[in-house]
Amino acid sequence: MQEALRQGWRGDTMIERIYSDRLKPEMHGSRVSIAGWVQEKRKLGGLLFLLLRDRGGVVQVTLPKKQVSQEVFETAKKLSRESVVVVRGVLQAVEKAPGGVEVVPESIEVLSSSASPLPLDPTGRVPANLDTRLDHRVLDLRKPQVAAIFRVRSALLHAARSHLLGEGFIEVHTPRIISTASEGGTELFPVSYFEREAFLAQSPQLYKQMLMATGFDRVFEIATYFRAEEHDTIWHLNELTAIDCELSFISDHEDVMDVTEGLVHAMLRGIEEECQKELELLGAELPEAGKIPRISYEEALEMLEEHGFSLSFGEDMSTEAEKRLGEIMGEQGYELYFIKDFPLEAKPFYTMPGGDKLSRSFDLEFRGREVVSGSQRIHTHELLVERIKACGLRVENFQNYLEAFRYGMPPHGGFGMGIERFLMLLLGLSNIREAALFPRDRFRLQP
RNA sequence: GCCCUGGUGGUGUAGCCCGGCCUAUCAUACAGGACUGUCACUCCUGUGACUCGGGUUCAAAUCCCGGCCAGGGCGCCA
């Protein structure tokens, strides 16, 4: 695999090609085959340049009229921008060529010719609105800066997965189609399930907890979830991706924060190691991956108070307060920090109470925005039933879930991290839609 | 769900406040032409737009009302 990436793919059924970033001046005189999209064409009468873009970058194809066959010259002259071609020719080390190399073609095979005009400029020189970009997302994704977001996303998930597996977690997949709401609160998308109504999963919460009663001990799931909220902001998607973890035999939520912290560090390390080029392209700076401070909700209130921002206990932190706290922590050099011990009333029914009117819960904040939410969960049947009632939910709706707590459930806790949100903050994207390939929002169902 | 802003060629914009000199600006793209070292090539020629419906007015891209669409904020959350 690694070798294949270095050389370009080879094989009987594949078109032989080498990626543009593997072409070096030392290879002067060798015959090469490159394939990709015609990004630009410059005609200078008897001399014609093509800029060919592939996964590795852009390479110049040069056609001096007198050095190439008339047929090849005519083919090149007629090419429309963004057509897909295979160019076979001789590599030349030429100082005045971009990158110091160019290919003088012996043949140009047009695999697919592009229609024109293009609905947006794939080089990004002429800007396009996000809406236009998303309408023509395939062309938009040809821009290196846009593609870079998804290379980082892939590296991020890869790092998370290998870290968690290394920490003894097993990867699971819980149902996407559910019969009732997992936690109330958010709206669900109804789906028709034969003769019944069912819903798309909003989170794996109840299932990952049930798995704690099996002895799997530590599980994680990377999957998409669906929220029918009619919110329409730069922070929300109706289809989102999350990393969810749940682990058993914990003492309290501090143990869960330890795991969260380890995961975040591993993800940052993974990107740091694999995505230097992408980070540079996006102008993104990773946060310091030191010890992540843990402040309590009450301490957070005090800090806000000191900076002239008054909130009463129990009051949910507003977006503005959250942002302000992000600034305060940022001034102290912390872009990442936990807020823990939230008021119980602000948290879902399965959250373990702790202290007076408090809970054993936490959020991980990143630059003033919540990216992870977690807690120790209630593991006793009686307390759970009591809390379900106290939250105004119907115990009958949770029979299967509750059964898992009747025959031996260890103390446990976990968290969920929104990938798009995290990626957005990490890369400084201005809209969460940029972090999803084909985002689903209140009004967008296509492409 | 509530609040605010906007909609001009394929794309991105100027013009709108203060209606008429708009036969609508500029860039890029597209078509044709000239050019053998371009690198956002350059130069010449050309094609291409006022979101839709209604109203005010002698006159509407410009003012008013409504629809549709988009952008942003709040609430809620990841």
Short mmCIF file of C-alpha atoms (C1' of nucleotides) in Angstrom, two decimals:
data_model
loop_
_atom_site.label_atom_id
_atom_site.label_comp_id
_atom_site.label_asym_id
_atom_site.label_seq_id
_atom_site.Cartn_x
_atom_site.Cartn_y
_atom_site.Cartn_z
CA MET A 1 0.00 0.00 0.00
CA GLN A 2 2.68 2.49 1.02
CA GLU A 3 4.73 1.49 -1.99
CA ALA A 4 1.72 1.91 -4.22
CA LEU A 5 1.15 5.43 -2.91
CA ARG A 6 4.74 6.32 -3.65
CA GLN A 7 4.76 4.98 -7.14
CA GLY A 8 1.21 5.52 -8.23
CA TRP A 9 -1.03 2.51 -8.74
CA ARG A 10 0.11 -0.29 -11.00
CA GLY A 11 -1.61 -3.42 -12.10
CA ASP A 12 -3.01 -5.24 -15.06
CA THR A 13 -6.40 -3.62 -14.78
CA MET A 14 -5.23 -0.16 -13.80
CA ILE A 15 -3.98 2.60 -16.02
CA GLU A 16 -0.30 2.90 -15.30
CA ARG A 17 0.57 6.28 -13.88
CA ILE A 18 2.87 8.08 -11.51
CA TYR A 19 1.71 10.86 -9.19
CA SER A 20 2.94 14.31 -10.10
CA ASP A 21 4.75 14.88 -6.82
CA ARG A 22 6.96 11.85 -7.55
CA LEU A 23 8.40 13.46 -10.66
CA LYS A 24 11.91 14.71 -9.91
CA PRO A 25 14.57 16.43 -12.07
CA GLU A 26 16.87 13.41 -11.54
CA MET A 27 14.46 11.38 -13.64
CA HIS A 28 15.30 13.47 -16.70
CA GLY A 29 14.84 11.52 -19.91
CA SER A 30 12.65 8.77 -18.49
CA ARG A 31 9.33 7.90 -20.04
CA VAL A 32 6.44 8.55 -17.70
CA SER A 33 2.70 8.28 -17.70
CA ILE A 34 0.59 10.75 -15.74
CA ALA A 35 -3.16 11.02 -15.45
CA GLY A 36 -5.45 13.68 -14.10
CA TRP A 37 -7.49 16.81 -14.73
CA VAL A 38 -6.51 19.59 -17.11
CA GLN A 39 -6.43 22.50 -14.72
CA GLU A 40 -5.21 25.10 -17.15
CA LYS A 41 -4.21 25.53 -20.76
CA ARG A 42 -1.94 28.29 -22.04
CA LYS A 43 -1.55 28.74 -25.77
CA LEU A 44 1.39 30.69 -27.12
CA GLY A 45 1.04 29.95 -30.79
CA GLY A 46 3.71 27.38 -31.46
CA LEU A 47 4.02 26.45 -27.80
CA LEU A 48 1.29 25.09 -25.58
CA PHE A 49 1.28 24.38 -21.86
CA LEU A 50 -1.12 22.17 -19.97
CA LEU A 51 -1.25 22.09 -16.21
CA LEU A 52 -2.28 18.61 -15.15
CA ARG A 53 -3.63 18.11 -11.63
CA ASP A 54 -3.67 14.79 -9.82
CA ARG A 55 -3.68 13.69 -6.21
CA GLY A 56 -0.05 14.64 -5.81
CA GLY A 57 -0.34 18.18 -7.11
CA VAL A 58 0.12 19.89 -10.46
CA VAL A 59 2.64 19.14 -13.18
CA GLN A 60 3.30 21.00 -16.41
CA VAL A 61 2.90 19.31 -19.76
CA THR A 62 4.73 21.23 -22.47
CA LEU A 63 4.03 20.92 -26.19
CA PRO A 64 6.48 22.67 -28.51
CA LYS A 65 4.68 22.40 -31.85
CA LYS A 66 7.78 21.18 -33.67
CA GLN A 67 8.63 18.52 -31.10
CA VAL A 68 5.31 16.75 -30.76
CA SER A 69 3.13 15.10 -33.36
CA GLN A 70 0.50 17.24 -35.03
CA GLU A 71 -2.21 14.92 -33.73
CA VAL A 72 -1.10 15.32 -30.12
CA PHE A 73 -0.84 19.10 -30.53
CA GLU A 74 -4.34 19.32 -31.96
CA THR A 75 -5.78 17.12 -29.21
CA ALA A 76 -4.20 19.33 -26.54
CA LYS A 77 -5.39 22.50 -28.24
CA LYS A 78 -8.98 21.31 -28.16
CA LEU A 79 -9.00 20.12 -24.53
CA SER A 80 -11.53 21.80 -22.26
CA ARG A 81 -10.58 22.70 -18.71
CA GLU A 82 -11.06 19.89 -16.17
CA SER A 83 -11.09 17.14 -18.78
CA VAL A 84 -9.50 13.89 -17.62
CA VAL A 85 -6.50 12.74 -19.64
CA VAL A 86 -3.62 10.29 -19.62
CA VAL A 87 -0.39 11.83 -20.83
CA ARG A 88 2.48 9.56 -21.85
CA GLY A 89 5.77 11.20 -22.64
CA VAL A 90 9.29 12.04 -21.65
CA LEU A 91 10.17 13.78 -18.43
CA GLN A 92 12.42 16.80 -18.86
CA ALA A 93 14.33 18.55 -16.12
CA VAL A 94 13.80 22.20 -17.00
CA GLU A 95 14.58 24.96 -14.57
CA LYS A 96 12.03 27.39 -15.92
CA ALA A 97 9.22 24.85 -15.51
CA PRO A 98 7.26 24.94 -12.25
CA GLY A 99 8.76 22.35 -9.93
CA GLY A 100 11.73 22.02 -12.26
CA VAL A 101 10.14 19.29 -14.37
CA GLU A 102 7.81 19.04 -17.33
CA VAL A 103 6.49 16.28 -19.52
CA VAL A 104 6.72 16.44 -23.31
CA PRO A 105 3.97 14.15 -24.50
CA GLU A 106 4.14 11.36 -27.04
CA SER A 107 0.43 10.78 -26.63
CA ILE A 108 -2.57 12.33 -24.91
CA GLU A 109 -5.56 10.10 -24.28
CA VAL A 110 -8.78 11.86 -23.38
CA LEU A 111 -10.60 9.66 -20.87
CA SER A 112 -13.39 12.13 -20.27
CA SER A 113 -13.86 15.57 -21.66
CA SER A 114 -15.38 18.20 -19.40
CA ALA A 115 -18.36 20.34 -20.30
CA SER A 116 -18.02 24.09 -20.08
CA PRO A 117 -18.41 26.63 -18.72
CA LEU A 118 -17.73 25.23 -15.27
CA PRO A 119 -20.24 26.06 -12.52
CA LEU A 120 -17.41 27.25 -10.32
CA ASP A 121 -13.69 27.79 -10.61
CA PRO A 122 -11.88 24.70 -9.27
CA THR A 123 -8.65 26.64 -8.84
CA GLY A 124 -10.43 28.94 -6.40
CA ARG A 125 -9.10 32.09 -8.01
CA VAL A 126 -12.60 33.39 -8.58
CA PRO A 127 -14.35 32.90 -5.25
CA ALA A 128 -17.74 31.23 -4.90
CA ASN A 129 -20.33 31.38 -2.12
CA LEU A 130 -20.60 28.35 0.14
CA ASP A 131 -24.06 27.62 -1.22
CA THR A 132 -22.76 27.55 -4.80
CA ARG A 133 -19.83 25.44 -3.70
CA LEU A 134 -22.04 22.90 -1.99
CA ASP A 135 -24.34 22.75 -5.01
CA HIS A 136 -21.33 21.72 -7.08
CA ARG A 137 -19.43 19.98 -4.30
CA VAL A 138 -17.53 17.57 -6.56
CA LEU A 139 -15.87 20.46 -8.38
CA ASP A 140 -15.38 22.30 -5.11
CA LEU A 141 -13.53 19.30 -3.69
CA ARG A 142 -10.97 19.57 -6.47
CA LYS A 143 -9.50 22.58 -4.70
CA PRO A 144 -6.49 21.48 -2.69
CA GLN A 145 -7.57 23.52 0.36
CA VAL A 146 -11.00 21.92 0.36
CA ALA A 147 -9.62 18.42 -0.17
CA ALA A 148 -7.16 19.04 2.66
CA ILE A 149 -10.03 19.29 5.16
CA PHE A 150 -11.01 15.72 4.39
CA ARG A 151 -7.48 14.40 4.46
CA VAL A 152 -7.19 15.85 7.94
CA ARG A 153 -10.55 14.35 8.83
CA SER A 154 -9.37 10.93 7.69
CA ALA A 155 -6.12 11.22 9.65
CA LEU A 156 -8.06 12.38 12.70
CA LEU A 157 -10.34 9.37 12.63
CA HIS A 158 -7.51 7.00 11.93
CA ALA A 159 -5.59 8.33 14.94
CA ALA A 160 -8.68 8.10 17.14
CA ARG A 161 -9.42 4.56 16.09
CA SER A 162 -5.92 3.21 16.60
CA HIS A 163 -5.55 5.03 19.91
CA LEU A 164 -8.79 3.63 21.30
CA LEU A 165 -8.03 0.12 20.10
CA GLY A 166 -4.65 0.45 21.80
CA GLU A 167 -6.40 1.45 25.02
CA GLY A 168 -8.44 -1.74 25.04
CA PHE A 169 -11.65 -0.40 23.49
CA ILE A 170 -13.52 -2.51 20.98
CA GLU A 171 -15.31 -0.96 18.06
CA VAL A 172 -19.05 -1.52 17.92
CA HIS A 173 -22.02 -0.54 15.80
CA THR A 174 -25.36 0.09 17.43
CA PRO A 175 -28.66 0.39 15.52
CA ARG A 176 -29.39 3.36 13.31
CA ILE A 177 -33.10 2.64 13.43
CA ILE A 178 -34.65 2.96 16.86
CA SER A 179 -38.13 2.77 18.32
CA THR A 180 -38.02 5.68 20.79
CA ALA A 181 -35.99 8.74 21.64
CA SER A 182 -32.75 7.99 23.46
CA GLU A 183 -32.81 10.97 25.74
CA GLY A 184 -35.59 13.31 24.90
CA GLY A 185 -34.59 16.81 24.03
CA THR A 186 -33.63 16.70 20.41
CA GLU A 187 -36.15 16.02 17.68
CA LEU A 188 -36.01 12.74 15.75
CA PHE A 189 -36.51 11.95 12.11
CA PRO A 190 -39.36 9.48 11.70
CA VAL A 191 -38.94 6.62 9.24
CA SER A 192 -41.45 4.12 8.05
CA TYR A 193 -40.53 0.66 9.39
CA PHE A 194 -42.91 -1.78 7.75
CA GLU A 195 -46.23 -1.30 9.51
CA ARG A 196 -44.73 0.79 12.31
CA GLU A 197 -43.13 4.16 12.79
CA ALA A 198 -39.50 4.21 13.85
CA PHE A 199 -36.80 6.87 14.12
CA LEU A 200 -33.25 7.53 13.02
CA ALA A 201 -30.76 7.37 15.88
CA GLN A 202 -29.80 10.69 17.41
CA SER A 203 -26.95 9.09 19.41
CA PRO A 204 -25.79 5.62 20.52
CA GLN A 205 -26.25 6.63 24.15
CA LEU A 206 -28.62 4.01 25.45
CA TYR A 207 -27.04 1.16 23.48
CA LYS A 208 -23.47 1.88 24.44
CA GLN A 209 -24.58 1.94 28.07
CA MET A 210 -26.41 -1.37 27.65
CA LEU A 211 -23.16 -2.82 26.31
CA MET A 212 -21.56 -2.03 29.67
CA ALA A 213 -23.72 -4.77 31.11
CA THR A 214 -22.22 -7.33 28.74
CA GLY A 215 -18.63 -7.32 29.96
CA PHE A 216 -17.18 -5.72 26.84
CA ASP A 217 -15.86 -3.24 29.38
CA ARG A 218 -14.78 -0.53 26.93
CA VAL A 219 -16.50 0.22 23.64
CA PHE A 220 -16.37 2.95 21.06
CA GLU A 221 -18.39 3.76 17.99
CA ILE A 222 -17.66 6.08 15.09
CA ALA A 223 -20.87 6.74 13.22
CA THR A 224 -23.36 9.23 11.87
CA TYR A 225 -26.40 10.46 13.78
CA PHE A 226 -29.50 12.35 12.86
CA ARG A 227 -31.09 15.31 14.58
CA ALA A 228 -34.27 16.84 13.31
CA GLU A 229 -33.66 20.17 14.98
CA GLU A 230 -34.74 23.07 12.84
CA HIS A 231 -31.62 24.97 13.77
CA ASP A 232 -29.92 26.70 10.92
CA THR A 233 -26.55 27.94 12.09
CA ILE A 234 -22.89 27.59 11.22
CA TRP A 235 -22.54 25.20 14.19
CA HIS A 236 -25.17 22.58 13.44
CA LEU A 237 -25.82 19.79 10.98
CA ASN A 238 -28.82 17.51 10.80
CA GLU A 239 -26.56 14.59 9.98
CA LEU A 240 -23.40 14.51 12.02
CA THR A 241 -20.51 12.17 12.74
CA ALA A 242 -19.39 11.37 16.28
CA ILE A 243 -16.90 9.33 18.22
CA ASP A 244 -18.65 7.80 21.20
CA CYS A 245 -16.90 5.98 24.03
CA GLU A 246 -18.21 4.15 27.07
CA LEU A 247 -16.16 2.42 29.76
CA SER A 248 -16.84 0.40 32.89
CA PHE A 249 -15.51 0.20 36.44
CA ILE A 250 -14.73 3.86 36.76
CA SER A 251 -14.54 5.72 40.06
CA ASP A 252 -16.09 8.89 38.74
CA HIS A 253 -16.15 11.25 35.76
CA GLU A 254 -12.49 12.17 36.28
CA ASP A 255 -11.64 8.75 34.82
CA VAL A 256 -13.74 9.54 31.77
CA MET A 257 -11.98 12.87 31.36
CA ASP A 258 -8.65 11.03 31.45
CA VAL A 259 -9.77 8.94 28.49
CA THR A 260 -11.09 11.99 26.67
CA GLU A 261 -7.82 13.79 27.20
CA GLY A 262 -5.81 10.82 25.95
CA LEU A 263 -7.95 10.62 22.85
CA VAL A 264 -7.69 14.31 22.05
CA HIS A 265 -3.92 14.19 22.44
CA ALA A 266 -3.70 11.16 20.16
CA MET A 267 -5.82 12.89 17.54
CA LEU A 268 -3.71 16.04 17.63
CA ARG A 269 -0.52 13.96 17.41
CA GLY A 270 -1.92 12.01 14.48
CA ILE A 271 -2.66 15.16 12.52
CA GLU A 272 0.63 16.71 13.46
CA GLU A 273 2.46 13.69 12.08
CA GLU A 274 0.45 13.07 8.94
CA CYS A 275 -0.95 16.41 7.84
CA GLN A 276 1.73 19.09 7.86
CA LYS A 277 1.09 19.90 4.22
CA GLU A 278 -2.65 20.15 4.75
CA LEU A 279 -2.35 22.30 7.87
CA GLU A 280 -0.08 24.67 6.02
CA LEU A 281 -2.47 24.84 3.09
CA LEU A 282 -5.32 25.68 5.45
CA GLY A 283 -3.27 28.03 7.58
CA ALA A 284 -4.36 26.11 10.67
CA GLU A 285 -2.48 26.02 13.94
CA LEU A 286 -2.97 23.12 16.29
CA PRO A 287 -3.56 23.90 19.97
CA GLU A 288 -0.90 23.13 22.55
CA ALA A 289 -1.46 19.52 23.49
CA GLY A 290 -0.46 19.87 27.13
CA LYS A 291 -2.41 18.94 30.24
CA ILE A 292 -6.01 20.01 29.77
CA PRO A 293 -7.25 21.99 32.81
CA ARG A 294 -10.48 20.97 34.51
CA ILE A 295 -12.54 23.76 35.98
CA SER A 296 -15.87 23.28 37.66
CA TYR A 297 -19.05 24.91 36.51
CA GLU A 298 -19.03 27.03 39.66
CA GLU A 299 -15.45 28.11 39.09
CA ALA A 300 -16.40 29.03 35.54
CA LEU A 301 -19.21 31.20 36.89
CA GLU A 302 -16.77 32.92 39.24
CA MET A 303 -14.31 33.54 36.42
CA LEU A 304 -17.05 35.06 34.32
CA GLU A 305 -18.18 37.14 37.30
CA GLU A 306 -14.65 38.50 37.75
CA HIS A 307 -14.72 39.60 34.15
CA GLY A 308 -18.02 41.35 34.58
CA PHE A 309 -20.26 38.62 33.26
CA SER A 310 -22.90 37.70 35.76
CA LEU A 311 -24.81 34.41 35.69
CA SER A 312 -26.89 32.81 38.39
CA PHE A 313 -26.38 29.19 39.41
CA GLY A 314 -28.31 26.70 37.36
CA GLU A 315 -28.52 29.08 34.49
CA ASP A 316 -27.32 27.38 31.36
CA MET A 317 -24.28 29.00 29.93
CA SER A 318 -25.30 31.11 26.96
CA THR A 319 -23.35 31.10 23.74
CA GLU A 320 -22.05 34.51 24.68
CA ALA A 321 -20.91 33.38 28.13
CA GLU A 322 -19.30 30.29 26.66
CA LYS A 323 -17.44 32.44 24.14
CA ARG A 324 -16.33 34.87 26.84
CA LEU A 325 -15.02 32.01 28.95
CA GLY A 326 -13.13 30.81 25.88
CA GLU A 327 -11.44 34.19 25.66
CA ILE A 328 -10.58 34.22 29.35
CA MET A 329 -9.07 30.72 29.16
CA GLY A 330 -7.33 31.63 25.92
CA GLU A 331 -5.61 34.55 27.62
CA GLN A 332 -4.26 32.07 30.15
CA GLY A 333 -2.92 29.93 27.31
CA TYR A 334 -5.61 27.25 27.30
CA GLU A 335 -7.46 26.61 24.07
CA LEU A 336 -8.74 23.29 25.39
CA TYR A 337 -10.31 22.92 28.84
CA PHE A 338 -12.91 20.89 30.65
CA ILE A 339 -15.86 22.35 32.45
CA LYS A 340 -17.15 19.81 34.97
CA ASP A 341 -19.82 19.36 37.63
CA PHE A 342 -22.72 20.98 35.85
CA PRO A 343 -26.05 21.48 37.62
CA LEU A 344 -27.94 18.22 37.47
CA GLU A 345 -31.05 19.85 36.04
CA ALA A 346 -29.14 20.89 32.93
CA LYS A 347 -28.10 17.30 32.13
CA PRO A 348 -29.95 14.27 30.74
CA PHE A 349 -31.61 11.70 33.02
CA TYR A 350 -28.82 9.10 32.86
CA THR A 351 -26.25 11.51 34.31
CA MET A 352 -24.89 10.55 37.74
CA PRO A 353 -25.80 13.10 40.42
CA GLY A 354 -22.92 14.34 42.53
CA GLY A 355 -22.81 16.98 45.23
CA ASP A 356 -25.57 19.43 45.98
CA LYS A 357 -27.71 19.84 42.86
CA LEU A 358 -24.66 18.99 40.78
CA SER A 359 -23.77 16.12 38.48
CA ARG A 360 -20.70 14.11 37.59
CA SER A 361 -20.62 15.56 34.12
CA PHE A 362 -18.23 17.47 31.94
CA ASP A 363 -17.86 19.24 28.62
CA LEU A 364 -14.63 19.65 26.73
CA GLU A 365 -14.46 23.16 25.39
CA PHE A 366 -12.28 24.12 22.46
CA ARG A 367 -11.80 27.81 21.72
CA GLY A 368 -15.02 28.67 23.51
CA ARG A 369 -17.17 25.97 21.95
CA GLU A 370 -18.34 22.60 23.24
CA VAL A 371 -16.82 19.67 21.35
CA VAL A 372 -17.24 16.81 23.82
CA SER A 373 -19.93 16.08 26.33
CA GLY A 374 -19.58 13.28 28.86
CA SER A 375 -20.37 12.03 32.34
CA GLN A 376 -20.46 9.20 34.76
CA ARG A 377 -23.79 7.46 34.24
CA ILE A 378 -26.27 6.19 36.77
CA HIS A 379 -25.81 2.41 37.10
CA THR A 380 -28.44 1.54 39.68
CA HIS A 381 -31.89 0.61 38.47
CA GLU A 382 -33.78 2.43 41.24
CA LEU A 383 -32.04 5.76 40.82
CA LEU A 384 -32.37 5.56 37.07
CA VAL A 385 -36.14 5.04 37.27
CA GLU A 386 -36.38 7.91 39.71
CA ARG A 387 -34.44 10.23 37.40
CA ILE A 388 -36.44 9.23 34.32
CA LYS A 389 -39.60 10.21 36.17
CA ALA A 390 -38.04 13.40 37.53
CA CYS A 391 -37.15 14.42 33.99
CA GLY A 392 -40.74 14.00 32.91
CA LEU A 393 -40.07 10.96 30.73
CA ARG A 394 -42.12 7.77 30.54
CA VAL A 395 -40.54 4.74 32.19
CA GLU A 396 -42.44 2.42 29.79
CA ASN A 397 -40.39 3.81 26.90
CA PHE A 398 -37.17 2.58 28.47
CA GLN A 399 -38.00 -1.05 29.36
CA ASN A 400 -35.25 -2.67 27.26
CA TYR A 401 -32.71 -0.16 28.41
CA LEU A 402 -33.71 -0.55 32.04
CA GLU A 403 -33.49 -4.34 31.88
CA ALA A 404 -29.75 -4.02 31.30
CA PHE A 405 -29.54 -2.42 34.74
CA ARG A 406 -31.42 -5.18 36.56
CA TYR A 407 -28.99 -8.06 36.16
CA GLY A 408 -25.64 -6.56 37.05
CA MET A 409 -24.41 -3.24 35.70
CA PRO A 410 -20.99 -1.93 36.70
CA PRO A 411 -20.36 1.76 37.34
CA HIS A 412 -19.58 3.36 34.00
CA GLY A 413 -19.33 6.54 32.04
CA GLY A 414 -18.53 7.87 28.62
CA PHE A 415 -18.61 10.73 26.21
CA GLY A 416 -19.40 11.76 22.67
CA MET A 417 -17.36 13.99 20.39
CA GLY A 418 -18.73 15.70 17.31
CA ILE A 419 -16.24 15.28 14.49
CA GLU A 420 -17.42 18.11 12.27
CA ARG A 421 -17.48 20.52 15.18
CA PHE A 422 -14.01 19.50 16.27
CA LEU A 423 -12.63 19.71 12.74
CA MET A 424 -14.21 23.10 12.21
CA LEU A 425 -12.59 24.55 15.31
CA LEU A 426 -9.29 22.84 14.67
CA LEU A 427 -8.97 24.15 11.14
CA GLY A 428 -10.62 27.49 11.71
CA LEU A 429 -13.41 26.81 9.24
CA SER A 430 -16.10 29.45 9.16
CA ASN A 431 -18.99 27.03 8.72
CA ILE A 432 -19.51 23.47 9.96
CA ARG A 433 -20.81 22.54 6.51
CA GLU A 434 -17.24 22.81 5.27
CA ALA A 435 -16.32 19.84 7.49
CA ALA A 436 -18.87 17.49 5.89
CA LEU A 437 -18.48 16.22 2.34
CA PHE A 438 -22.16 16.49 1.50
CA PRO A 439 -23.73 18.27 4.45
CA ARG A 440 -27.35 17.86 5.44
CA ASP A 441 -28.94 20.92 6.91
CA ARG A 442 -32.42 22.32 7.36
CA PHE A 443 -32.76 23.10 3.67
CA ARG A 444 -30.13 21.01 1.94
CA LEU A 445 -30.85 17.43 0.97
CA GLN A 446 -28.80 17.44 -2.22
CA PRO A 447 -26.25 16.63 -3.47
"C1'" G B 1 -39.24 28.59 16.43
"C1'" C B 2 -37.76 33.98 16.89
"C1'" C B 3 -34.78 38.33 15.13
"C1'" C B 4 -31.66 40.86 11.41
"C1'" U B 5 -29.55 41.27 6.43
"C1'" G B 6 -29.29 40.21 1.31
"C1'" G B 7 -30.69 38.22 -4.06
"C1'" U B 8 -27.15 41.88 -10.66
"C1'" G B 9 -24.03 37.30 -16.82
"C1'" G B 10 -21.40 30.43 -15.66
"C1'" U B 11 -18.63 32.42 -11.10
"C1'" G B 12 -17.43 36.62 -7.87
"C1'" U B 13 -18.75 41.76 -7.78
"C1'" A B 14 -19.85 47.74 -8.73
"C1'" G B 15 -24.30 50.47 -9.12
"C1'" C B 16 -29.36 50.74 -4.92
"C1'" C B 17 -29.32 55.34 0.49
"C1'" C B 18 -30.34 60.31 -2.98
"C1'" G B 19 -35.40 56.75 -9.31
"C1'" G B 20 -33.85 59.38 -15.27
"C1'" C B 21 -27.02 60.40 -17.78
"C1'" C B 22 -27.76 52.05 -17.05
"C1'" U B 23 -27.59 51.00 -24.19
"C1'" A B 24 -25.71 48.10 -16.17
"C1'" U B 25 -19.21 48.33 -13.81
"C1'" C B 26 -14.96 45.33 -13.18
"C1'" A B 27 -12.54 40.57 -12.81
"C1'" U B 28 -12.71 35.71 -14.22
"C1'" A B 29 -14.94 32.09 -17.34
"C1'" C B 30 -16.70 31.04 -22.46
"C1'" A B 31 -16.20 31.61 -28.32
"C1'" G B 32 -12.94 33.44 -32.30
"C1'" G B 33 -8.08 35.57 -33.62
"C1'" A B 34 -2.40 36.89 -32.91
"C1'" C B 35 1.82 34.97 -30.22
"C1'" U B 36 7.77 29.22 -29.07
"C1'" G B 37 8.91 29.58 -22.23
"C1'" U B 38 4.00 30.51 -20.15
"C1'" C B 39 3.58 30.11 -14.76
"C1'" A B 40 -3.54 34.17 -12.45
"C1'" C B 41 0.66 34.64 -19.93
"C1'" U B 42 -0.34 39.05 -22.80
"C1'" C B 43 -3.10 41.63 -26.63
"C1'" C B 44 -7.55 42.24 -30.08
"C1'" U B 45 -12.86 40.99 -31.12
"C1'" G B 46 -17.33 38.85 -29.44
"C1'" U B 47 -21.35 36.24 -26.26
"C1'" G B 48 -23.56 36.61 -21.57
"C1'" A B 49 -27.20 39.32 -15.89
"C1'" C B 50 -30.91 43.20 -12.67
"C1'" U B 51 -34.83 36.36 -8.02
"C1'" C B 52 -40.33 36.02 -9.07
"C1'" G B 53 -45.30 38.42 -8.69
"C1'" G B 54 -47.87 42.84 -7.64
"C1'" G B 55 -47.83 48.22 -6.57
"C1'" U B 56 -46.13 53.65 -6.67
"C1'" U B 57 -44.29 56.90 -10.70
"C1'" C B 58 -44.08 60.37 -16.81
"C1'" A B 59 -39.90 56.97 -15.57
"C1'" A B 60 -37.85 51.28 -11.23
"C1'" A B 61 -31.74 47.22 -10.82
"C1'" U B 62 -32.81 51.53 -7.53
"C1'" C B 63 -38.88 53.06 -3.59
"C1'" C B 64 -43.24 49.89 -1.23
"C1'" C B 65 -45.88 44.93 -0.35
"C1'" G B 66 -45.87 39.57 -0.85
"C1'" G B 67 -43.67 34.79 -2.39
"C1'" C B 68 -39.27 31.95 -3.16
"C1'" C B 69 -34.10 31.46 -2.19
"C1'" A B 70 -29.63 32.67 0.45
"C1'" G B 71 -26.42 34.64 4.53
"C1'" G B 72 -25.90 35.79 9.80
"C1'" G B 73 -27.51 35.92 15.07
"C1'" C B 74 -30.41 33.69 19.25
"C1'" G B 75 -32.47 29.42 21.53
"C1'" C B 76 -30.99 23.99 21.62
"C1'" C B 77 -27.03 21.00 21.07
"C1'" A B 78 -21.89 17.83 19.15
#
